[in-house]
Amino acid sequence: MRWLRSIAPAGLCWLALSSFAVAQTKATAPDPVPERDPFAALKDIPLTPDGAVKLSLGGQLRVRSEFSRHPVFGLALPEHNNGLLIRSFLSADLRLGPYLRTFVQFVSGQAPIWNGPPPATQLDRLDFLQGYGELSLPIPTGNLMLRGGRQEMSFGSSRLVSVRESPNVRRAFDGIRAAWITSPEARIDAFLVRPVLPLTGLFDDKSDPGQAFWGVYGTSPVPGIPALKADLYYLGLNRQNARFAQGTADEHRQTVGTRLFGKASGFDWNVEAAWQFGHFGRSDIRAWTVSGEFGYTFTDLPFAPRLGFNADAISGDGNLRDNTLGTFNPLFPKLPYFSEANLTAPANLIDIQPNITLTLLPKVKLTVGWNPLWKQAKADAFYGPAITPVPRTAGGAGRYLGHQISTTLEWSPTEHLTLGGTYVAYEPGQRIQQAGGVSGSFAAGWATLIF
């Protein structure tokens, strides 16, 4: 009965959200009458007669069910996990005139059903996800933004710096950030932060004393080429007791990279390359990555299919006994990266992912993808979630790790509500089978209400 009491609130949330979605769908007519946003009253609430000081309230409720069988090819525990996850955000955005702003966002991550103790990224009873002060100053060439406190950060395509969407508790950083903004598409950000360590209690999340992260990230349209935009960045990371297949040591790593992206005539592209250097204990770091995402959308065909092709080449360590570490560190990557199953980290990897996305209805999208995986360097390990080298996977005769097939369906009946689900099935290759790996699967369903 205890588990019934735990699941009851989630069930009520699902029923309420589903009923809301059905009501919204039925209300849609060939010539709909525009309806007032039910949450508009929470935005830009004037606190002074002249409206110079105003408050906006917002939040999110997400209910998510997960079912996993043999995660990470059965090389991670537990072997099976059925989880019910509930995430709640509540935020307040106070603007003190045209230049000053304070923002506070609370997070509550609950895991009423989980096999064993939930990790802190899933169970965080109540804490500050964000809390910062911001100063925005107009300058002749645009706007200058200065921000200090706890904050989320996401740059570019989120390959290296991301909020980590899938778990209950998203990623945040403590520190300072400045930005020079010349247009909605052109800006340069600089920051000096520490990642936040989520903990399971009440208001106990803290900065990670073992990591420091800093960098400069710029993005802009490319002059003279209307459809092309470019990013250029430098990122630095100091991490104590970093662990790779080569061993454990303090890591001092620097990353320089660039990204080219855009859309034109039905085509879309996103190409990124980065080089890493620095020190890992007494070893030099020499690592790299090249990634590409390409697609074409047939807007005149039924369901407007988008055919896509993704590929990654991410360096590994070719010799675990020399004085060079070749394993690429993806820093703070997005999640999901390859699929919601979180099967592997983007380190020591070569992969391709042909995929297709269909717009079944104006607000319903279906995506199917196939993703075979290989080691980039045979001597190095296979890296699981959180860039963890999986035991018994270093060395060996083969590179092929296995493949995964993923299907994701999402429906957004309103701008505030999203319903979705995913299923991923994966089969190990010979190298993973030699380490004891087996086939497995992952399924999840979620409902997200944002206001």
Coordinates of C-alpha atoms in Angstrom, one line a residue:
M1 CA 0.0 0.0 0.0
R2 CA 3.0 2.3 0.6
W3 CA 3.8 2.3 -3.1
L4 CA 0.2 3.1 -3.9
R5 CA 0.3 6.2 -1.7
S6 CA 3.5 7.2 -3.5
I7 CA 2.1 6.8 -7.0
A8 CA -1.3 8.4 -6.3
P9 CA -0.2 12.0 -6.6
A10 CA 1.6 11.3 -9.9
G11 CA -1.5 9.5 -11.2
L12 CA -3.6 12.5 -10.3
C13 CA -1.2 14.8 -12.1
W14 CA -1.2 12.6 -15.2
L15 CA -5.1 12.6 -15.2
A16 CA -5.2 16.3 -14.7
L17 CA -2.7 17.0 -17.5
S18 CA -4.3 14.5 -19.9
S19 CA -7.7 16.0 -19.3
F20 CA -6.4 19.4 -19.9
A21 CA -4.8 18.2 -23.2
V22 CA -8.0 16.6 -24.3
A23 CA -10.0 19.7 -23.5
Q24 CA -7.5 21.9 -25.4
T25 CA -7.8 19.5 -28.4
K26 CA -11.6 19.5 -28.5
A27 CA -11.6 23.3 -28.2
T28 CA -9.7 23.5 -31.5
A29 CA -11.9 24.5 -34.4
P30 CA -11.3 25.4 -38.1
D31 CA -11.6 29.1 -37.1
P32 CA -10.7 29.1 -33.4
V33 CA -11.4 32.2 -31.3
P34 CA -8.1 33.3 -29.7
E35 CA -8.1 32.5 -26.1
R36 CA -6.4 34.4 -23.3
D37 CA -3.3 32.8 -21.9
P38 CA -4.5 31.3 -18.5
F39 CA -1.1 32.2 -17.0
A40 CA -0.8 35.7 -18.4
A41 CA -1.8 37.2 -15.0
L42 CA 1.4 35.8 -13.5
K43 CA 3.6 37.8 -15.8
D44 CA 4.8 41.4 -15.5
I45 CA 2.9 42.2 -12.4
P46 CA 3.4 45.9 -11.6
L47 CA 4.7 46.6 -8.1
T48 CA 4.9 50.4 -8.5
P49 CA 2.4 52.9 -10.0
D50 CA 4.7 53.6 -13.0
G51 CA 5.3 49.9 -13.7
A52 CA 9.1 50.3 -13.4
V53 CA 9.3 47.6 -10.9
K54 CA 7.5 44.4 -11.9
L55 CA 7.4 40.7 -11.0
S56 CA 6.9 37.6 -13.1
L57 CA 6.1 34.2 -11.6
G58 CA 6.6 30.9 -13.4
G59 CA 7.1 27.3 -12.9
Q60 CA 7.1 23.7 -14.2
L61 CA 5.6 20.4 -13.2
R62 CA 6.9 17.3 -14.9
V63 CA 5.8 13.7 -14.2
R64 CA 8.0 11.0 -15.7
S65 CA 7.9 7.2 -15.6
E66 CA 11.0 5.2 -16.6
F67 CA 11.5 1.5 -17.2
S68 CA 15.0 0.2 -17.8
R69 CA 16.4 -3.3 -18.4
H70 CA 20.1 -3.9 -18.3
P71 CA 21.3 -0.3 -18.4
V72 CA 24.7 0.4 -20.1
F73 CA 24.5 -3.1 -21.7
G74 CA 24.0 -4.7 -18.3
L75 CA 27.4 -3.4 -17.1
A76 CA 25.8 -1.0 -14.6
L77 CA 23.6 -1.5 -11.5
P78 CA 20.7 -2.0 -10.9
E79 CA 20.0 -4.6 -13.6
H80 CA 16.4 -3.4 -13.7
N81 CA 14.8 -0.2 -12.6
N82 CA 11.2 1.1 -12.7
G83 CA 11.0 4.7 -11.6
L84 CA 8.5 7.4 -11.1
L85 CA 9.9 10.9 -11.1
I86 CA 8.3 14.2 -10.2
R87 CA 10.0 17.5 -10.9
S88 CA 8.7 20.9 -9.8
F89 CA 10.1 24.3 -10.5
L90 CA 8.8 27.6 -9.1
S91 CA 10.5 30.9 -10.1
A92 CA 10.2 34.6 -9.4
D93 CA 11.7 37.2 -11.8
L94 CA 11.9 40.7 -10.2
R95 CA 12.9 43.6 -12.5
L96 CA 13.9 46.8 -10.6
G97 CA 13.7 49.2 -13.5
P98 CA 15.4 48.9 -16.9
Y99 CA 18.8 47.8 -15.6
L100 CA 18.5 45.6 -12.5
R101 CA 17.1 42.1 -12.2
T102 CA 16.9 39.4 -9.6
F103 CA 15.9 35.8 -10.4
V104 CA 15.1 32.9 -8.0
Q105 CA 14.1 29.4 -9.0
F106 CA 13.3 26.6 -6.6
V107 CA 13.5 22.9 -7.6
S108 CA 12.0 19.9 -6.0
G109 CA 12.9 16.5 -7.4
Q110 CA 11.0 13.5 -6.0
A111 CA 11.5 9.8 -6.8
P112 CA 8.6 8.0 -5.1
I113 CA 9.4 4.8 -7.0
W114 CA 13.1 3.8 -7.6
N115 CA 15.1 0.6 -7.3
G116 CA 17.4 1.4 -4.4
P117 CA 18.5 4.8 -3.1
P118 CA 17.8 7.4 -5.9
P119 CA 20.8 9.5 -7.0
A120 CA 20.8 13.2 -6.0
T121 CA 20.1 14.2 -9.6
Q122 CA 16.7 12.5 -9.2
L123 CA 16.0 13.1 -5.5
D124 CA 16.5 16.6 -4.2
R125 CA 13.7 17.5 -1.8
L126 CA 13.9 21.3 -2.1
D127 CA 16.7 23.6 -3.1
F128 CA 17.7 26.6 -5.1
L129 CA 18.2 25.7 -8.7
Q130 CA 19.0 29.3 -9.6
G131 CA 19.4 32.5 -7.7
Y132 CA 21.3 35.5 -9.1
G133 CA 21.4 39.2 -9.5
E134 CA 21.9 40.8 -12.9
L135 CA 22.9 44.2 -14.2
S136 CA 22.1 45.1 -17.8
L137 CA 23.7 48.3 -19.2
P138 CA 23.2 49.8 -22.6
I139 CA 26.4 50.6 -24.4
P140 CA 27.0 52.2 -27.9
T141 CA 27.6 48.7 -29.5
G142 CA 24.7 46.8 -27.8
N143 CA 24.2 45.7 -24.2
L144 CA 26.5 44.6 -21.4
M145 CA 25.1 42.0 -19.0
L146 CA 26.8 41.2 -15.6
R147 CA 25.4 38.3 -13.5
G148 CA 26.5 36.8 -10.2
G149 CA 25.1 33.8 -8.3
R150 CA 23.7 30.3 -9.1
Q151 CA 22.6 30.0 -12.7
E152 CA 22.1 27.6 -15.5
M153 CA 24.3 27.8 -18.6
S154 CA 23.9 26.3 -22.1
F155 CA 26.0 27.2 -25.1
G156 CA 25.7 26.3 -28.8
S157 CA 24.3 22.8 -29.5
S158 CA 24.8 21.8 -25.8
R159 CA 27.5 19.3 -26.6
L160 CA 29.9 20.7 -24.0
V161 CA 27.8 23.0 -21.7
S162 CA 24.2 22.1 -21.0
V163 CA 21.4 22.1 -18.4
R164 CA 21.1 18.3 -18.5
E165 CA 17.3 18.1 -19.1
S166 CA 16.4 14.4 -18.5
P167 CA 17.0 14.0 -14.8
N168 CA 14.8 15.7 -12.1
V169 CA 17.5 18.1 -11.2
R170 CA 19.0 20.1 -14.0
R171 CA 22.7 21.3 -13.9
A172 CA 23.6 24.7 -12.5
F173 CA 26.7 26.6 -11.7
D174 CA 27.8 29.0 -9.0
G175 CA 29.8 32.0 -10.1
I176 CA 29.9 35.1 -12.3
R177 CA 29.1 35.6 -15.9
A178 CA 29.3 38.6 -18.3
A179 CA 28.0 39.0 -21.8
W180 CA 28.3 41.5 -24.6
I181 CA 25.1 41.3 -26.6
T182 CA 25.0 43.1 -30.0
S183 CA 21.8 41.5 -31.4
P184 CA 19.6 38.5 -30.7
E185 CA 22.0 36.3 -32.7
A186 CA 25.3 37.8 -31.8
R187 CA 26.9 37.8 -28.3
I188 CA 30.1 37.0 -26.4
D189 CA 29.8 35.3 -22.9
A190 CA 32.6 35.0 -20.4
F191 CA 32.3 33.1 -17.1
L192 CA 34.1 31.8 -14.0
V193 CA 32.0 29.2 -12.1
R194 CA 31.9 25.9 -10.2
P195 CA 29.3 23.2 -10.9
V196 CA 26.7 22.7 -8.3
L197 CA 26.6 19.4 -6.5
P198 CA 23.0 18.3 -5.9
L199 CA 22.3 16.7 -2.6
T200 CA 19.1 14.9 -1.4
G201 CA 18.2 17.1 1.6
L202 CA 16.6 20.6 2.1
F203 CA 18.7 23.5 0.8
D204 CA 21.9 21.6 1.0
D205 CA 23.2 21.8 -2.6
K206 CA 26.6 23.3 -2.8
S207 CA 29.4 24.3 -5.1
D208 CA 31.8 21.5 -6.1
P209 CA 35.1 22.4 -4.4
G210 CA 36.9 19.9 -6.6
Q211 CA 36.1 21.6 -9.9
A212 CA 36.6 25.1 -11.5
F213 CA 35.2 26.0 -14.9
W214 CA 35.8 29.1 -16.9
G215 CA 35.6 30.2 -20.5
V216 CA 34.6 32.6 -23.3
Y217 CA 31.9 31.7 -25.9
G218 CA 31.0 33.8 -28.9
T219 CA 28.3 33.3 -31.5
S220 CA 27.4 35.4 -34.6
P221 CA 26.1 35.3 -38.1
V222 CA 28.9 35.0 -40.7
P223 CA 29.1 38.3 -42.6
G224 CA 28.3 37.9 -46.3
I225 CA 26.7 34.5 -45.9
P226 CA 23.1 35.0 -44.8
A227 CA 22.3 31.3 -43.9
L228 CA 25.5 30.6 -42.0
K229 CA 26.3 31.2 -38.3
A230 CA 29.4 30.5 -36.3
D231 CA 30.5 29.9 -32.8
L232 CA 34.0 30.2 -31.5
Y233 CA 34.9 29.3 -27.9
Y234 CA 37.6 28.6 -25.3
L235 CA 36.7 26.5 -22.2
G236 CA 39.0 25.7 -19.2
L237 CA 38.4 23.0 -16.5
N238 CA 40.3 22.1 -13.4
R239 CA 39.1 18.8 -11.8
Q240 CA 40.5 17.0 -8.8
N241 CA 40.8 13.2 -8.9
A242 CA 39.5 12.8 -12.5
R243 CA 39.2 9.2 -13.5
F244 CA 40.0 7.7 -16.9
A245 CA 41.1 4.3 -18.1
Q246 CA 44.7 5.5 -17.8
G247 CA 44.2 6.1 -14.1
T248 CA 43.1 8.8 -11.5
A249 CA 44.8 12.2 -11.2
D250 CA 44.1 15.9 -11.2
E251 CA 43.0 17.2 -14.5
H252 CA 43.8 20.6 -16.0
R253 CA 42.1 20.7 -19.4
Q254 CA 41.6 23.5 -21.9
T255 CA 39.3 23.3 -24.9
V256 CA 39.2 25.4 -28.1
G257 CA 36.5 24.8 -30.7
T258 CA 34.2 26.2 -33.4
R259 CA 30.8 25.4 -34.7
L260 CA 29.1 26.2 -38.1
F261 CA 25.4 25.9 -38.3
G262 CA 22.4 27.2 -40.2
K263 CA 19.4 26.5 -42.5
A264 CA 18.6 27.1 -46.1
S265 CA 16.2 25.8 -48.7
G266 CA 15.1 22.8 -46.6
F267 CA 18.6 21.9 -45.5
D268 CA 19.9 22.3 -42.0
W269 CA 23.4 21.6 -40.7
N270 CA 25.4 21.8 -37.5
V271 CA 29.1 21.0 -37.6
E272 CA 31.5 21.2 -34.6
A273 CA 35.1 20.5 -33.9
A274 CA 37.2 21.0 -30.8
W275 CA 40.8 20.4 -29.6
Q276 CA 41.8 19.8 -26.0
F277 CA 45.2 20.2 -24.3
G278 CA 46.5 20.4 -20.8
H279 CA 47.7 18.1 -18.1
F280 CA 46.4 14.9 -16.4
G281 CA 48.7 14.2 -13.5
R282 CA 52.1 13.9 -15.2
S283 CA 50.6 13.2 -18.6
D284 CA 49.9 15.7 -21.4
I285 CA 46.4 15.9 -22.7
R286 CA 45.9 15.7 -26.5
A287 CA 42.3 15.0 -27.4
W288 CA 39.8 16.1 -30.1
T289 CA 36.2 15.7 -31.4
V290 CA 34.4 16.3 -34.7
S291 CA 30.6 16.1 -34.9
G292 CA 28.1 16.8 -37.5
E293 CA 24.3 16.9 -37.8
F294 CA 22.7 17.2 -41.3
G295 CA 19.1 17.1 -42.4
Y296 CA 16.7 17.9 -45.2
T297 CA 12.9 18.5 -44.7
F298 CA 10.5 17.6 -47.5
T299 CA 7.9 20.2 -46.7
D300 CA 5.7 19.3 -49.7
L301 CA 5.3 15.6 -48.8
P302 CA 2.8 14.1 -46.3
F303 CA 4.0 14.4 -42.7
A304 CA 6.8 16.8 -43.9
P305 CA 9.6 14.2 -43.3
R306 CA 13.0 15.3 -42.2
L307 CA 15.8 12.9 -43.1
G308 CA 18.7 13.4 -40.8
F309 CA 22.2 12.0 -40.5
N310 CA 24.4 12.5 -37.4
A311 CA 28.0 11.4 -36.9
D312 CA 30.6 11.8 -34.2
A313 CA 34.3 11.0 -34.0
I314 CA 35.5 11.5 -30.4
S315 CA 39.1 10.6 -29.4
G316 CA 40.2 8.0 -27.0
D317 CA 43.5 7.1 -25.5
G318 CA 45.6 5.0 -27.9
N319 CA 48.2 3.9 -25.2
L320 CA 47.3 3.7 -21.5
R321 CA 51.0 3.5 -20.5
D322 CA 52.5 6.5 -22.2
N323 CA 52.6 10.1 -20.9
T324 CA 49.7 11.3 -23.1
L325 CA 46.0 11.2 -22.3
G326 CA 44.0 11.0 -25.6
T327 CA 40.5 10.6 -24.1
F328 CA 38.2 13.5 -24.9
N329 CA 36.3 15.0 -22.0
P330 CA 32.8 16.3 -23.0
L331 CA 32.8 18.5 -19.9
F332 CA 29.1 19.2 -19.0
P333 CA 27.2 17.6 -22.0
K334 CA 23.5 17.5 -22.7
L335 CA 21.4 14.6 -21.5
P336 CA 20.0 12.9 -23.6
Y337 CA 23.0 13.0 -25.9
F338 CA 22.6 10.0 -28.2
S339 CA 19.3 8.7 -26.7
E340 CA 17.2 8.9 -23.5
A341 CA 18.7 5.5 -22.5
N342 CA 22.0 7.3 -21.6
L343 CA 23.8 4.3 -22.8
T344 CA 27.3 5.8 -23.3
A345 CA 29.2 9.0 -22.7
P346 CA 30.6 11.0 -25.7
A347 CA 34.2 9.8 -25.1
N348 CA 36.4 7.4 -27.1
L349 CA 33.6 6.9 -29.6
I350 CA 32.8 6.8 -33.3
D351 CA 29.1 6.7 -34.1
I352 CA 26.6 7.4 -36.8
Q353 CA 22.8 8.0 -36.5
P354 CA 20.6 8.1 -39.5
N355 CA 17.1 9.3 -38.4
I356 CA 13.8 10.4 -39.7
T357 CA 11.3 12.8 -38.1
L358 CA 7.6 12.9 -39.1
T359 CA 5.1 15.6 -38.3
L360 CA 2.1 13.4 -37.9
L361 CA -0.1 16.3 -36.9
P362 CA 0.7 20.0 -36.6
K363 CA 1.8 19.5 -32.9
V364 CA 2.8 15.8 -33.0
K365 CA 6.3 14.7 -34.0
L366 CA 7.7 11.2 -34.3
T367 CA 11.5 10.5 -34.5
V368 CA 13.1 7.2 -35.2
G369 CA 16.9 6.7 -35.3
W370 CA 19.5 3.9 -35.5
N371 CA 22.8 4.4 -33.8
P372 CA 25.7 2.0 -34.1
L373 CA 28.7 2.6 -31.9
W374 CA 32.5 1.9 -32.1
K375 CA 35.5 2.7 -30.0
Q376 CA 37.8 5.3 -31.5
A377 CA 40.8 3.8 -29.7
K378 CA 40.8 0.1 -28.9
A379 CA 43.2 0.4 -26.0
D380 CA 40.9 2.8 -24.1
A381 CA 37.8 1.8 -22.2
F382 CA 34.1 2.1 -23.1
Y383 CA 32.8 5.1 -21.1
G384 CA 29.4 5.0 -19.4
P385 CA 27.3 7.8 -18.0
A386 CA 29.2 10.6 -16.2
I387 CA 32.3 9.8 -18.2
T388 CA 33.0 6.7 -16.2
P389 CA 35.3 4.0 -17.6
V390 CA 33.4 0.7 -17.6
P391 CA 35.5 -2.2 -16.0
R392 CA 36.9 -4.9 -18.3
T393 CA 36.3 -2.9 -21.5
A394 CA 39.8 -1.4 -22.1
G395 CA 41.9 -3.1 -24.8
G396 CA 40.5 -6.2 -26.6
A397 CA 40.5 -7.1 -30.3
G398 CA 37.5 -5.2 -31.6
R399 CA 36.1 -1.7 -31.8
Y400 CA 32.4 -2.5 -32.3
L401 CA 30.4 -1.8 -29.1
G402 CA 26.9 -2.4 -30.3
H403 CA 23.9 -0.4 -31.5
Q404 CA 20.7 1.2 -30.3
I405 CA 17.4 1.9 -32.0
S406 CA 15.3 4.8 -30.5
T407 CA 11.7 6.0 -31.1
T408 CA 10.4 9.2 -29.6
L409 CA 6.9 10.7 -29.9
E410 CA 6.0 14.1 -28.6
W411 CA 2.7 16.0 -28.6
S412 CA 2.4 19.7 -27.6
P413 CA -1.3 20.5 -27.6
T414 CA -0.6 23.9 -26.1
E415 CA 2.4 26.1 -25.6
H416 CA 2.3 25.2 -21.9
L417 CA 1.9 21.4 -22.1
T418 CA 4.0 18.6 -23.7
L419 CA 3.3 14.9 -23.6
G420 CA 6.0 12.5 -24.7
G421 CA 7.3 9.0 -24.7
T422 CA 10.4 7.1 -25.9
Y423 CA 11.5 3.6 -26.4
V424 CA 15.2 2.5 -26.9
A425 CA 16.4 -1.1 -27.6
Y426 CA 20.1 -1.9 -27.7
E427 CA 22.3 -4.9 -28.6
P428 CA 25.9 -5.3 -27.6
G429 CA 28.7 -6.0 -30.0
Q430 CA 31.4 -8.5 -29.5
R431 CA 33.7 -6.3 -27.5
I432 CA 30.9 -5.5 -24.9
Q433 CA 29.8 -9.2 -24.9
Q434 CA 33.4 -10.1 -23.9
A435 CA 33.0 -7.8 -20.9
G436 CA 29.7 -9.5 -19.9
G437 CA 27.4 -7.1 -21.7
V438 CA 23.9 -8.1 -22.7
S439 CA 21.0 -6.6 -24.7
G440 CA 18.6 -4.2 -22.9
S441 CA 15.9 -1.6 -23.3
F442 CA 14.7 1.6 -21.9
A443 CA 11.2 3.2 -22.0
A444 CA 10.0 6.5 -20.6
G445 CA 6.8 8.6 -20.7
W446 CA 6.4 12.2 -19.5
A447 CA 4.0 15.1 -19.1
T448 CA 5.4 18.6 -18.7
L449 CA 3.3 21.6 -17.8
I450 CA 5.1 25.0 -18.0
F451 CA 3.7 28.3 -16.8

